[in-house]
GROMACS .gro file of C-alpha atoms in nm:
model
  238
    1UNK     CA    1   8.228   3.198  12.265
    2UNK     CA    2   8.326   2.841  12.195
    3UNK     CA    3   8.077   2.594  12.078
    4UNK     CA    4   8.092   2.207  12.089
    5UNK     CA    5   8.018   1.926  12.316
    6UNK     CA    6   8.150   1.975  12.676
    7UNK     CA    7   8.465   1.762  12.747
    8UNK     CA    8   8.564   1.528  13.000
    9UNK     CA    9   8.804   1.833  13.166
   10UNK     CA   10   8.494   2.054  13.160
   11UNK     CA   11   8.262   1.828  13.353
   12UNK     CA   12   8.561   1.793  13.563
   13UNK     CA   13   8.529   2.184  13.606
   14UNK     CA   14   8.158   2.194  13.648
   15UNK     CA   15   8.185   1.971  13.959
   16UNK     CA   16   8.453   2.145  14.086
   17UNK     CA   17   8.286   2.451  14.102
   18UNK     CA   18   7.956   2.334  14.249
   19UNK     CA   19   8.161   2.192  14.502
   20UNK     CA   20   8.282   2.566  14.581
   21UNK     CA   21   7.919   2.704  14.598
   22UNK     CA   22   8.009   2.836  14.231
   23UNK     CA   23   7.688   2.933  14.052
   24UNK     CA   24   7.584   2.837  13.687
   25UNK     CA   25   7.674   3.194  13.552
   26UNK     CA   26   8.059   3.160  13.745
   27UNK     CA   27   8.131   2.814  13.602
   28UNK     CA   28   7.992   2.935  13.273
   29UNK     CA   29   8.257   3.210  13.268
   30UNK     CA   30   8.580   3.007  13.389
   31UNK     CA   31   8.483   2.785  13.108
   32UNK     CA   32   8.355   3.034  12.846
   33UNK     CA   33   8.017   2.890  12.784
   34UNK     CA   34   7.667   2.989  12.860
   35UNK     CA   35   7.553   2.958  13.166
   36UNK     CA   36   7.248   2.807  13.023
   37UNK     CA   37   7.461   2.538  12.903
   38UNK     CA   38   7.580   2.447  13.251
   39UNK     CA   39   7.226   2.441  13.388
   40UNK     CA   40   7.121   2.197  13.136
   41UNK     CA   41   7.425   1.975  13.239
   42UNK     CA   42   7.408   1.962  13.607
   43UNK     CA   43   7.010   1.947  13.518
   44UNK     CA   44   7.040   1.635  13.328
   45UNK     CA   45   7.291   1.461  13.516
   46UNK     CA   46   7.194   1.449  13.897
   47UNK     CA   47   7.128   1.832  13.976
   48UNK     CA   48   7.371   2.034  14.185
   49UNK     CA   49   7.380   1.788  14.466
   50UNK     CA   50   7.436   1.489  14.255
   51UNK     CA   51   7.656   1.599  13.966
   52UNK     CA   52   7.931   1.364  13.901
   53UNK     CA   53   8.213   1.440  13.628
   54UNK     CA   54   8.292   1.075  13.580
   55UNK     CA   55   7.884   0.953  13.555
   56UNK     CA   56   7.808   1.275  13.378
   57UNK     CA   57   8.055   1.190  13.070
   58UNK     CA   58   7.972   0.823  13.069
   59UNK     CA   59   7.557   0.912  13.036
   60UNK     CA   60   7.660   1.142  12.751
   61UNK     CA   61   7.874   0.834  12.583
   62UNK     CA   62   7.558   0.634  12.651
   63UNK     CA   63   7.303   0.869  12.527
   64UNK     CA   64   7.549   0.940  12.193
   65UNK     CA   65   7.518   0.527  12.117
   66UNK     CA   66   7.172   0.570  12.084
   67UNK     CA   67   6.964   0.543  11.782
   68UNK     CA   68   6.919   0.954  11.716
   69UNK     CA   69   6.490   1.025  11.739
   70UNK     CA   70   6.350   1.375  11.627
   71UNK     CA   71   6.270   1.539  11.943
   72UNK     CA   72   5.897   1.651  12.025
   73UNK     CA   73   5.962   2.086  12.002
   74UNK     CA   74   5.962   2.258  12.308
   75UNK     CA   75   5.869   2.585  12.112
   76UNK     CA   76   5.810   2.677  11.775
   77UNK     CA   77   6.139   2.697  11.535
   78UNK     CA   78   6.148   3.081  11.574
   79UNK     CA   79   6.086   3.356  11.746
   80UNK     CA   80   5.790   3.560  11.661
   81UNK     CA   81   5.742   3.855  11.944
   82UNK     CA   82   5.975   4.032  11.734
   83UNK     CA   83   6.236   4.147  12.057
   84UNK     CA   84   6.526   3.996  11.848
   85UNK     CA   85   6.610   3.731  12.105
   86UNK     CA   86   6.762   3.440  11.947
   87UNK     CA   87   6.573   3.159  11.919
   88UNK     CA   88   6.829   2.901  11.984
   89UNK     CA   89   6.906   3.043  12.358
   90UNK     CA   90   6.545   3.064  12.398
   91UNK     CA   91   6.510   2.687  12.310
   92UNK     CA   92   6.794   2.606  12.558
   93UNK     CA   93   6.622   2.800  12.837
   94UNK     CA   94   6.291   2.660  12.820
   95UNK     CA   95   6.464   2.241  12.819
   96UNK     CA   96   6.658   2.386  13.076
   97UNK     CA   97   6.363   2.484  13.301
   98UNK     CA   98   6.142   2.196  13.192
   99UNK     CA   99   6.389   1.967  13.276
  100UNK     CA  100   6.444   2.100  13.669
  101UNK     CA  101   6.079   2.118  13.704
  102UNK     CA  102   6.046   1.764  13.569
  103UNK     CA  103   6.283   1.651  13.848
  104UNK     CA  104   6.068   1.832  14.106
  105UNK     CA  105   5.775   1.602  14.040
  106UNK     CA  106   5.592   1.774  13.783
  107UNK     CA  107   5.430   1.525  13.525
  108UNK     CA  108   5.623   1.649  13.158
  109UNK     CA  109   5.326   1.732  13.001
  110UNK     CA  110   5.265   2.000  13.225
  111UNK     CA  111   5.619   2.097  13.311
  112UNK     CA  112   5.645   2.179  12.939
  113UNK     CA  113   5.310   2.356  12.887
  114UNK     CA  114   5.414   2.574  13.219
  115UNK     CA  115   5.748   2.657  13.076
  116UNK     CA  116   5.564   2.744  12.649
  117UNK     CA  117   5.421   2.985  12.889
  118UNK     CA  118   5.705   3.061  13.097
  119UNK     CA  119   5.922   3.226  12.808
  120UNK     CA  120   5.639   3.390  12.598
  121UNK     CA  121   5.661   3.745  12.712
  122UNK     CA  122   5.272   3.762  12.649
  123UNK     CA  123   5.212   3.523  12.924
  124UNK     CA  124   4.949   3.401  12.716
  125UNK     CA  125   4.869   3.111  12.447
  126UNK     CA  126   4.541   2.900  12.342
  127UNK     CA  127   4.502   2.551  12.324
  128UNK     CA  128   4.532   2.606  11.964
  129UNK     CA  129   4.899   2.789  12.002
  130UNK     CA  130   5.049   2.504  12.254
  131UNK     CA  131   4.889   2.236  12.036
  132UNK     CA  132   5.122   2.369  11.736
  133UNK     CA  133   5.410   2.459  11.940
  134UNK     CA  134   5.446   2.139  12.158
  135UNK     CA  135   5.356   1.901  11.868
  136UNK     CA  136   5.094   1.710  12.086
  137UNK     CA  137   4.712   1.623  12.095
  138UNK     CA  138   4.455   1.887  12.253
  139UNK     CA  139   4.396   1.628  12.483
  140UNK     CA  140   4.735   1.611  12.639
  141UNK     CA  141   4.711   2.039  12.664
  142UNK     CA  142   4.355   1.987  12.828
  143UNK     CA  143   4.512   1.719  13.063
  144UNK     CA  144   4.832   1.963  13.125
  145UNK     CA  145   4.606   2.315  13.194
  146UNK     CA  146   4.376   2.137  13.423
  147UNK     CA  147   4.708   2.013  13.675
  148UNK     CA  148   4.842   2.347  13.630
  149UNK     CA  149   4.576   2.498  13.743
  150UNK     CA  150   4.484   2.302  14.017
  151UNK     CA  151   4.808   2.412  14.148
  152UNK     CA  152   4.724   2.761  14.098
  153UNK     CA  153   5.015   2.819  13.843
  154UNK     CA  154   4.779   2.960  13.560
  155UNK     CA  155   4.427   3.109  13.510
  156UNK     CA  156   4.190   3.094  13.206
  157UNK     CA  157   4.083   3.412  13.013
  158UNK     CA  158   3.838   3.409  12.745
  159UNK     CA  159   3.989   3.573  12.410
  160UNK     CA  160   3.834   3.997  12.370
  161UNK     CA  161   3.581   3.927  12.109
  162UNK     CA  162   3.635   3.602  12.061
  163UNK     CA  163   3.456   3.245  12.234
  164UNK     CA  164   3.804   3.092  12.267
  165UNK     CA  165   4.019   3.086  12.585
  166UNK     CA  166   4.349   3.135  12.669
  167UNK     CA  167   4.571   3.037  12.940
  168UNK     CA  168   4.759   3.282  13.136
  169UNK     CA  169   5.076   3.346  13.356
  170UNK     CA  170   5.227   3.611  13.513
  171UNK     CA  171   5.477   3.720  13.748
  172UNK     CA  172   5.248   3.621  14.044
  173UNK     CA  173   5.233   3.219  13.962
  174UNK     CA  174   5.464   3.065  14.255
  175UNK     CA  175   5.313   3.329  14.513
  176UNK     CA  176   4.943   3.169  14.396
  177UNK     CA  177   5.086   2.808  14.378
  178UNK     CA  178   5.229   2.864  14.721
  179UNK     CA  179   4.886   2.990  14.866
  180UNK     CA  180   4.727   2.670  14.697
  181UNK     CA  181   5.007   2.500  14.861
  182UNK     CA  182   4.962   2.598  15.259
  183UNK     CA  183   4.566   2.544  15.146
  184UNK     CA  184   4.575   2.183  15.051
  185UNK     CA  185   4.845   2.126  15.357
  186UNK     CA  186   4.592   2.261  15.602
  187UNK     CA  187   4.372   2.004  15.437
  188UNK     CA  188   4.579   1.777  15.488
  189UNK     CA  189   4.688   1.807  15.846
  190UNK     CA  190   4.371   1.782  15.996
  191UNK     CA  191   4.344   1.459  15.794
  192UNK     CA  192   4.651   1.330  15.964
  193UNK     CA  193   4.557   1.428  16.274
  194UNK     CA  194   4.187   1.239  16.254
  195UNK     CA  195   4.443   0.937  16.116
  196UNK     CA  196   4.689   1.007  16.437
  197UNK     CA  197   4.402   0.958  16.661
  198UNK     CA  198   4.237   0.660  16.508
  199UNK     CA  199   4.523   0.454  16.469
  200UNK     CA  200   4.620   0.564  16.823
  201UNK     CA  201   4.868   0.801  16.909
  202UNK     CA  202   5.069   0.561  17.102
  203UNK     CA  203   5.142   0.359  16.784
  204UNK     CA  204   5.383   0.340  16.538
  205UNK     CA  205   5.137   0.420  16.236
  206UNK     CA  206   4.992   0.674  16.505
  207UNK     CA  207   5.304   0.840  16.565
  208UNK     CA  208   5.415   0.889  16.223
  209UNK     CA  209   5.020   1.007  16.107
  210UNK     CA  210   5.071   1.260  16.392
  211UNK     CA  211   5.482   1.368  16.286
  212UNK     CA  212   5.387   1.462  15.972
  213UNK     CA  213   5.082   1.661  16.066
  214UNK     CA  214   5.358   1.854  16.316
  215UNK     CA  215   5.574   1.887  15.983
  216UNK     CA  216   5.338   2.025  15.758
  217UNK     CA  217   5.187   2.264  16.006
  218UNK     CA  218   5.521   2.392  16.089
  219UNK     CA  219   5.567   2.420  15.686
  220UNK     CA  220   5.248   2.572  15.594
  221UNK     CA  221   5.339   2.869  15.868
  222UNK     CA  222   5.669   2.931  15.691
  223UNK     CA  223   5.483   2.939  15.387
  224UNK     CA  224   5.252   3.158  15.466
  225UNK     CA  225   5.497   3.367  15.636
  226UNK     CA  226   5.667   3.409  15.293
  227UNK     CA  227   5.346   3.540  15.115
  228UNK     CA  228   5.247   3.767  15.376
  229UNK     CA  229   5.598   3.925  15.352
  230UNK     CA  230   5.613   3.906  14.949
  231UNK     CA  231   5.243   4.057  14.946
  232UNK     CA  232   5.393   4.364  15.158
  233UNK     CA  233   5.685   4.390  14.930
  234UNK     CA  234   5.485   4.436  14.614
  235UNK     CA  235   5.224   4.691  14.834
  236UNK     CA  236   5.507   4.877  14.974
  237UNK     CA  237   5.642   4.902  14.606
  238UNK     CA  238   5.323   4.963  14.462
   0.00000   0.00000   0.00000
């Protein structure tokens, strides 16, 4: 499999085959690279509705001119669960990931401490173990865990035998964010709606208070649509 920096031809490619509903493992193949490699293009440069050949390759001219820094590790500088997976795809996976969640709002702190998490097959790490693997100050972990799990995307354990905690994911983490989701929307809407009537409902500020309690109740019942059937799923499997 060919190595190297993607060409001007190959972002050429790459937007080509979004543009034909191609996925990342498809355009990976016509050009012979990984299709982690592609993610972390289209990622970086615009996502799959904004990737550009032409911007893409002059961001990558732009980021080359730059003084070079040491980048802060996303995870440690090998693997140690001992499944032989190579470190180096495992690095490219988890910027990747970080990266898209990044884009989808998440502060990076915490997009980074989800995805440590994410590619650990344990599904579990201390403070102490994302301190030393992201290179940052408890602090910043404390900061991270405590969004996360606001959002319902990890729970605390304490350690068998041991006073220390660790923080834990598992395959279950966007079906408990989701719940936390439809929870703080239903919160929400019945703010709106006190907002809709106060203002007025006849009122611009009214009206749009009052849309977007319509939106998000209309939302939150999809949502909660999709864990009721996912939650039958895993009982029917079960």
């Amino acid at each position: 499999m060919p190595g190297g920096r993607l060409t001007d031809g190959d972002r050429r490619q790459i937007a080509a085959g979004l543009a034909e509903g191609l996925g990342y493992t498809e355009i990976g193949r016509l050009l012979d690279r990984p299709a982690s490699t592609i993610m972390r293009e289209v990622a970086r440069n615009g996502g799959p509705e904004g990737y550009r050949a032409d911007l893409a390759q002059e961001a990558t001219r732009h980021r080359a001119r730059r003084p070079k820094q040491e980048p802060s590790p996303v995870l440690p500088p090998v693997a140690t669960d001992g499944r032989g997976r190579d470190p180096q795809v495992v690095r490219e996976v988890a910027e990747t990931v970080t990266t898209l969640i990044e884009q989808q709002g998440m502060p990076t702190m915490a997009a980074k401490v989800l995805v440590c998490l994410l590619v650990t097959d344990s599904g579990a790490l201390t403070a102490g173990d994302l301190v030393q693997q992201l290179g940052v100050s408890p602090a910043s972990v404390s900061h991270a865990v405590a969004f996360l799990e606001q959002q319902g995307l990890l729970r605390r354990e304490r350690v068998p035998g041991e006073r220390r905690e660790r923080y834990v994911i598992d395959g279950e983490i966007w079906l408990r964010s989701t719940v936390a989701a439809v929870q703080m929307h239903r919160a929400l809407v019945t703010e709106l709606r006190t907002a809709a009537e106060a203002l007025g409902p006849a009122t611009p500020a009214g009206t749009r208070f009052g849309d977007s309690a319509e939106f998000l109740t209309l939302m939150s019942g999809t949502l909660q649509q999709v864990v009721d059937q996912w939650q039958q799923r895993r009982a029917a499997v079960e």
